[in-house]
């Protein structure tokens, strides 16, 4: 049975739309853990109450609503200190968690791979450490349900030294995993297949899009290793790498990354930094945007900020406005007329996927040099090397060697230009 939840958002200098967006997103985060929001409360304040975050009168009001609506959990849209959680629980009489704890809960439930589980556990430990004394008492020790997927009661009872030791141990394990990932990444980079990363706000449709891209040009009998898709926030935390082909036949590697969210907990960003750094090695970034979302502009800004934090703002980026099938007003597209390198699609309905692929080709291959190479028959190993990395426009077997018409990257062009011929 779904747990009944009351949400509380403190408004300090937010306009009406921003406040609405914050409340709406928190409700969606609660629903991501199968919680049922029975009431959203807000309070306008010019300062934060040290003891309760909200004013004492508001705390009594929350208590009354929880009793009346039989709510089991109160979720604050702001980060609380351990003592604030303890004080609130003592008065209200139900479990109290903050937005950070809620997001950590979602990540904890979604983690599938060993790396993701370790990353979440590390973030949980770092979140728990400064709150240890408060978490040793009261409702926060209870387990199960929303706010109860923490590091566990047994670990909460551990002293700081033990938790610090566990943090160090997990950090070492993650470094070892990262070393292995770097080896795999190195092979991928050396393969010369272009790498395309999909980034964006959570639930923007990245996984749906990557499945469409990797299945492009394949018949129904072909085996396609699709990534997990579900219409909810943070459906998956794992980074997926999948092989696909463009319209011109070129092979590419698609990388699907974890979605972003506003005010994502700092410890989570730090824990997942190694995974997110896949973006750094991309030849092209597809910034996937849910154009139908009421908070689309903020979501674009938040994703751009994360791209900037990863020092990838100078990368080649295509803004992919997804879910146009949900648009009630086509004029919304005009709002983004100032954005270059954009395309409007519906990954779900296959709308303009081929146009997106053409745009990808344009960005990936605009710097390639077209040439004709005549490779002598005693140098056929060169043909094998070239064929591993490129698909020629045509191949012709001449009397004195193999003639290729081909697009090459500049470094490869310089390597093979000794075989270039000019045919009129």
PDB file of C-alpha atoms in Angstrom, residues 51-212:
ATOM      1  CA  UNK A  51      15.248  24.607  15.187  1.00  0.00           C
ATOM      2  CA  UNK A  52      12.457  23.628  12.771  1.00  0.00           C
ATOM      3  CA  UNK A  53      13.328  25.217   9.398  1.00  0.00           C
ATOM      4  CA  UNK A  54       9.702  26.466   9.258  1.00  0.00           C
ATOM      5  CA  UNK A  55       8.078  28.499  12.030  1.00  0.00           C
ATOM      6  CA  UNK A  56       6.781  26.677  15.130  1.00  0.00           C
ATOM      7  CA  UNK A  57       3.194  27.575  14.211  1.00  0.00           C
ATOM      8  CA  UNK A  58       3.645  25.868  10.833  1.00  0.00           C
ATOM      9  CA  UNK A  59       5.010  22.758  12.576  1.00  0.00           C
ATOM     10  CA  UNK A  60       1.799  22.498  14.654  1.00  0.00           C
ATOM     11  CA  UNK A  61      -0.233  22.953  11.443  1.00  0.00           C
ATOM     12  CA  UNK A  62       1.707  20.126   9.744  1.00  0.00           C
ATOM     13  CA  UNK A  63       1.059  17.909  12.788  1.00  0.00           C
ATOM     14  CA  UNK A  64      -2.708  18.576  12.579  1.00  0.00           C
ATOM     15  CA  UNK A  65      -2.825  17.785   8.855  1.00  0.00           C
ATOM     16  CA  UNK A  66      -0.839  14.571   9.347  1.00  0.00           C
ATOM     17  CA  UNK A  67      -3.291  13.379  12.008  1.00  0.00           C
ATOM     18  CA  UNK A  68      -6.333  14.380   9.952  1.00  0.00           C
ATOM     19  CA  UNK A  69      -5.061  12.842   6.676  1.00  0.00           C
ATOM     20  CA  UNK A  70      -3.313   9.876   8.340  1.00  0.00           C
ATOM     21  CA  UNK A  71      -0.035  10.842   6.682  1.00  0.00           C
ATOM     22  CA  UNK A  72       2.940   8.671   7.582  1.00  0.00           C
ATOM     23  CA  UNK A  73       5.764  10.827   6.222  1.00  0.00           C
ATOM     24  CA  UNK A  74       6.545  14.539   5.817  1.00  0.00           C
ATOM     25  CA  UNK A  75       8.955  15.443   3.014  1.00  0.00           C
ATOM     26  CA  UNK A  76      10.629  18.869   3.056  1.00  0.00           C
ATOM     27  CA  UNK A  77      11.621  20.421  -0.268  1.00  0.00           C
ATOM     28  CA  UNK A  78      14.733  21.824   1.395  1.00  0.00           C
ATOM     29  CA  UNK A  79      17.798  20.231   2.969  1.00  0.00           C
ATOM     30  CA  UNK A  80      17.431  19.818   6.735  1.00  0.00           C
ATOM     31  CA  UNK A  81      20.051  19.410   9.424  1.00  0.00           C
ATOM     32  CA  UNK A  82      20.010  16.352  11.672  1.00  0.00           C
ATOM     33  CA  UNK A  83      18.758  18.389  14.638  1.00  0.00           C
ATOM     34  CA  UNK A  84      15.951  19.938  12.540  1.00  0.00           C
ATOM     35  CA  UNK A  85      14.795  16.450  11.497  1.00  0.00           C
ATOM     36  CA  UNK A  86      14.893  15.303  15.140  1.00  0.00           C
ATOM     37  CA  UNK A  87      12.969  18.371  16.413  1.00  0.00           C
ATOM     38  CA  UNK A  88      10.322  18.105  13.681  1.00  0.00           C
ATOM     39  CA  UNK A  89       9.766  14.381  14.283  1.00  0.00           C
ATOM     40  CA  UNK A  90       9.373  14.915  18.021  1.00  0.00           C
ATOM     41  CA  UNK A  91       6.583  17.456  17.467  1.00  0.00           C
ATOM     42  CA  UNK A  92       4.825  16.022  14.393  1.00  0.00           C
ATOM     43  CA  UNK A  93       5.017  12.374  15.457  1.00  0.00           C
ATOM     44  CA  UNK A  94       5.812  10.892  12.004  1.00  0.00           C
ATOM     45  CA  UNK A  95       8.980  10.369   9.997  1.00  0.00           C
ATOM     46  CA  UNK A  96      10.456  13.551   8.460  1.00  0.00           C
ATOM     47  CA  UNK A  97      12.897  13.506   5.551  1.00  0.00           C
ATOM     48  CA  UNK A  98      14.264  16.146   3.217  1.00  0.00           C
ATOM     49  CA  UNK A  99      14.518  16.322  -0.578  1.00  0.00           C
ATOM     50  CA  UNK A 100      18.124  15.110  -0.550  1.00  0.00           C
ATOM     51  CA  UNK A 101      17.211  12.017   1.437  1.00  0.00           C
ATOM     52  CA  UNK A 102      14.299  11.372  -0.930  1.00  0.00           C
ATOM     53  CA  UNK A 103      16.544  11.523  -4.018  1.00  0.00           C
ATOM     54  CA  UNK A 104      19.092   9.267  -2.314  1.00  0.00           C
ATOM     55  CA  UNK A 105      16.219   6.849  -1.638  1.00  0.00           C
ATOM     56  CA  UNK A 106      15.259   6.826  -5.319  1.00  0.00           C
ATOM     57  CA  UNK A 107      18.870   6.258  -6.372  1.00  0.00           C
ATOM     58  CA  UNK A 108      19.170   3.499  -3.765  1.00  0.00           C
ATOM     59  CA  UNK A 109      16.137   1.701  -5.205  1.00  0.00           C
ATOM     60  CA  UNK A 110      17.177   2.144  -8.855  1.00  0.00           C
ATOM     61  CA  UNK A 111      20.847   1.109  -8.494  1.00  0.00           C
ATOM     62  CA  UNK A 112      21.463  -2.171 -10.355  1.00  0.00           C
ATOM     63  CA  UNK A 113      25.177  -2.500 -11.078  1.00  0.00           C
ATOM     64  CA  UNK A 114      27.859  -2.894  -8.425  1.00  0.00           C
ATOM     65  CA  UNK A 115      29.259   0.525  -9.329  1.00  0.00           C
ATOM     66  CA  UNK A 116      25.894   2.310  -9.030  1.00  0.00           C
ATOM     67  CA  UNK A 117      25.208   0.604  -5.679  1.00  0.00           C
ATOM     68  CA  UNK A 118      28.600   1.668  -4.342  1.00  0.00           C
ATOM     69  CA  UNK A 119      28.138   5.230  -5.628  1.00  0.00           C
ATOM     70  CA  UNK A 120      24.771   5.545  -3.886  1.00  0.00           C
ATOM     71  CA  UNK A 121      26.056   3.963  -0.688  1.00  0.00           C
ATOM     72  CA  UNK A 122      28.960   6.411  -0.644  1.00  0.00           C
ATOM     73  CA  UNK A 123      26.583   9.364  -1.049  1.00  0.00           C
ATOM     74  CA  UNK A 124      24.335   7.959   1.722  1.00  0.00           C
ATOM     75  CA  UNK A 125      27.276   7.616   4.103  1.00  0.00           C
ATOM     76  CA  UNK A 126      28.441  11.169   3.412  1.00  0.00           C
ATOM     77  CA  UNK A 127      24.874  12.432   3.936  1.00  0.00           C
ATOM     78  CA  UNK A 128      24.551  10.474   7.218  1.00  0.00           C
ATOM     79  CA  UNK A 129      27.909  11.425   8.755  1.00  0.00           C
ATOM     80  CA  UNK A 130      27.086  15.014   9.855  1.00  0.00           C
ATOM     81  CA  UNK A 131      23.620  13.871  11.039  1.00  0.00           C
ATOM     82  CA  UNK A 132      24.820  10.851  13.007  1.00  0.00           C
ATOM     83  CA  UNK A 133      23.908  11.973  16.518  1.00  0.00           C
ATOM     84  CA  UNK A 134      20.391  13.048  15.486  1.00  0.00           C
ATOM     85  CA  UNK A 135      19.835   9.854  13.489  1.00  0.00           C
ATOM     86  CA  UNK A 136      20.674   7.702  16.534  1.00  0.00           C
ATOM     87  CA  UNK A 137      17.307   8.565  18.028  1.00  0.00           C
ATOM     88  CA  UNK A 138      13.668   8.960  17.037  1.00  0.00           C
ATOM     89  CA  UNK A 139      11.788   7.994  13.907  1.00  0.00           C
ATOM     90  CA  UNK A 140      14.846   8.221  11.618  1.00  0.00           C
ATOM     91  CA  UNK A 141      15.973   4.844  12.971  1.00  0.00           C
ATOM     92  CA  UNK A 142      12.882   3.141  11.597  1.00  0.00           C
ATOM     93  CA  UNK A 143      13.351   1.254   8.379  1.00  0.00           C
ATOM     94  CA  UNK A 144      11.063   0.494   5.447  1.00  0.00           C
ATOM     95  CA  UNK A 145       9.154   2.719   3.041  1.00  0.00           C
ATOM     96  CA  UNK A 146      10.070   6.213   1.900  1.00  0.00           C
ATOM     97  CA  UNK A 147      12.971   7.601   3.902  1.00  0.00           C
ATOM     98  CA  UNK A 148      13.797   4.151   5.207  1.00  0.00           C
ATOM     99  CA  UNK A 149      16.130   2.935   2.483  1.00  0.00           C
ATOM    100  CA  UNK A 150      19.157   4.470   4.157  1.00  0.00           C
ATOM    101  CA  UNK A 151      22.434   2.892   5.092  1.00  0.00           C
ATOM    102  CA  UNK A 152      20.656   0.816   7.731  1.00  0.00           C
ATOM    103  CA  UNK A 153      20.137   1.008  11.477  1.00  0.00           C
ATOM    104  CA  UNK A 154      23.202  -1.050  12.200  1.00  0.00           C
ATOM    105  CA  UNK A 155      25.434   1.365  10.308  1.00  0.00           C
ATOM    106  CA  UNK A 156      23.770   4.402  11.875  1.00  0.00           C
ATOM    107  CA  UNK A 157      24.947   2.979  15.231  1.00  0.00           C
ATOM    108  CA  UNK A 158      28.535   2.875  14.007  1.00  0.00           C
ATOM    109  CA  UNK A 159      30.858   5.614  15.200  1.00  0.00           C
ATOM    110  CA  UNK A 160      32.247   8.291  12.914  1.00  0.00           C
ATOM    111  CA  UNK A 161      35.586   6.561  12.639  1.00  0.00           C
ATOM    112  CA  UNK A 162      33.981   3.384  11.302  1.00  0.00           C
ATOM    113  CA  UNK A 163      31.858   5.319   8.785  1.00  0.00           C
ATOM    114  CA  UNK A 164      34.922   7.257   7.615  1.00  0.00           C
ATOM    115  CA  UNK A 165      36.756   3.951   7.200  1.00  0.00           C
ATOM    116  CA  UNK A 166      33.862   2.582   5.127  1.00  0.00           C
ATOM    117  CA  UNK A 167      33.835   5.749   2.995  1.00  0.00           C
ATOM    118  CA  UNK A 168      37.556   5.254   2.320  1.00  0.00           C
ATOM    119  CA  UNK A 169      36.981   1.561   1.471  1.00  0.00           C
ATOM    120  CA  UNK A 170      34.141   2.314  -0.991  1.00  0.00           C
ATOM    121  CA  UNK A 171      36.212   5.124  -2.565  1.00  0.00           C
ATOM    122  CA  UNK A 172      39.037   2.606  -3.197  1.00  0.00           C
ATOM    123  CA  UNK A 173      36.605   0.093  -4.740  1.00  0.00           C
ATOM    124  CA  UNK A 174      35.190   2.796  -7.015  1.00  0.00           C
ATOM    125  CA  UNK A 175      38.708   3.802  -8.087  1.00  0.00           C
ATOM    126  CA  UNK A 176      39.388   0.185  -9.071  1.00  0.00           C
ATOM    127  CA  UNK A 177      36.124   0.046 -11.060  1.00  0.00           C
ATOM    128  CA  UNK A 178      37.025   3.386 -12.664  1.00  0.00           C
ATOM    129  CA  UNK A 179      40.430   1.993 -13.682  1.00  0.00           C
ATOM    130  CA  UNK A 180      38.700  -0.902 -15.471  1.00  0.00           C
ATOM    131  CA  UNK A 181      36.208   1.488 -17.071  1.00  0.00           C
ATOM    132  CA  UNK A 182      39.074   3.675 -18.308  1.00  0.00           C
ATOM    133  CA  UNK A 183      40.619   0.635 -20.015  1.00  0.00           C
ATOM    134  CA  UNK A 184      37.319  -0.142 -21.780  1.00  0.00           C
ATOM    135  CA  UNK A 185      36.916   3.547 -22.644  1.00  0.00           C
ATOM    136  CA  UNK A 186      40.458   3.644 -24.083  1.00  0.00           C
ATOM    137  CA  UNK A 187      39.612   0.758 -26.428  1.00  0.00           C
ATOM    138  CA  UNK A 188      36.428   2.538 -27.480  1.00  0.00           C
ATOM    139  CA  UNK A 189      38.322   5.766 -28.223  1.00  0.00           C
ATOM    140  CA  UNK A 190      41.040   3.895 -30.109  1.00  0.00           C
ATOM    141  CA  UNK A 191      38.409   2.185 -32.280  1.00  0.00           C
ATOM    142  CA  UNK A 192      37.816   5.594 -33.924  1.00  0.00           C
ATOM    143  CA  UNK A 193      34.045   5.022 -33.931  1.00  0.00           C
ATOM    144  CA  UNK A 194      32.454   8.410 -33.109  1.00  0.00           C
ATOM    145  CA  UNK A 195      31.080   8.579 -29.546  1.00  0.00           C
ATOM    146  CA  UNK A 196      27.729  10.319 -29.023  1.00  0.00           C
ATOM    147  CA  UNK A 197      26.547  11.031 -25.460  1.00  0.00           C
ATOM    148  CA  UNK A 198      22.906  11.636 -24.598  1.00  0.00           C
ATOM    149  CA  UNK A 199      22.409  13.996 -21.658  1.00  0.00           C
ATOM    150  CA  UNK A 200      19.373  15.718 -20.233  1.00  0.00           C
ATOM    151  CA  UNK A 201      16.957  16.175 -17.381  1.00  0.00           C
ATOM    152  CA  UNK A 202      15.542  13.009 -15.864  1.00  0.00           C
ATOM    153  CA  UNK A 203      12.565  11.607 -17.823  1.00  0.00           C
ATOM    154  CA  UNK A 204      13.326  13.721 -20.914  1.00  0.00           C
ATOM    155  CA  UNK A 205      13.246  10.561 -23.048  1.00  0.00           C
ATOM    156  CA  UNK A 206      16.952   9.737 -23.434  1.00  0.00           C
ATOM    157  CA  UNK A 207      16.534   5.974 -23.067  1.00  0.00           C
ATOM    158  CA  UNK A 208      13.594   5.874 -25.509  1.00  0.00           C
ATOM    159  CA  UNK A 209      15.652   7.872 -28.002  1.00  0.00           C
ATOM    160  CA  UNK A 210      18.766   5.711 -27.696  1.00  0.00           C
ATOM    161  CA  UNK A 211      16.642   2.620 -28.365  1.00  0.00           C
ATOM    162  CA  UNK A 212      15.291   4.239 -31.548  1.00  0.00           C
TER     163      UNK A 212
END
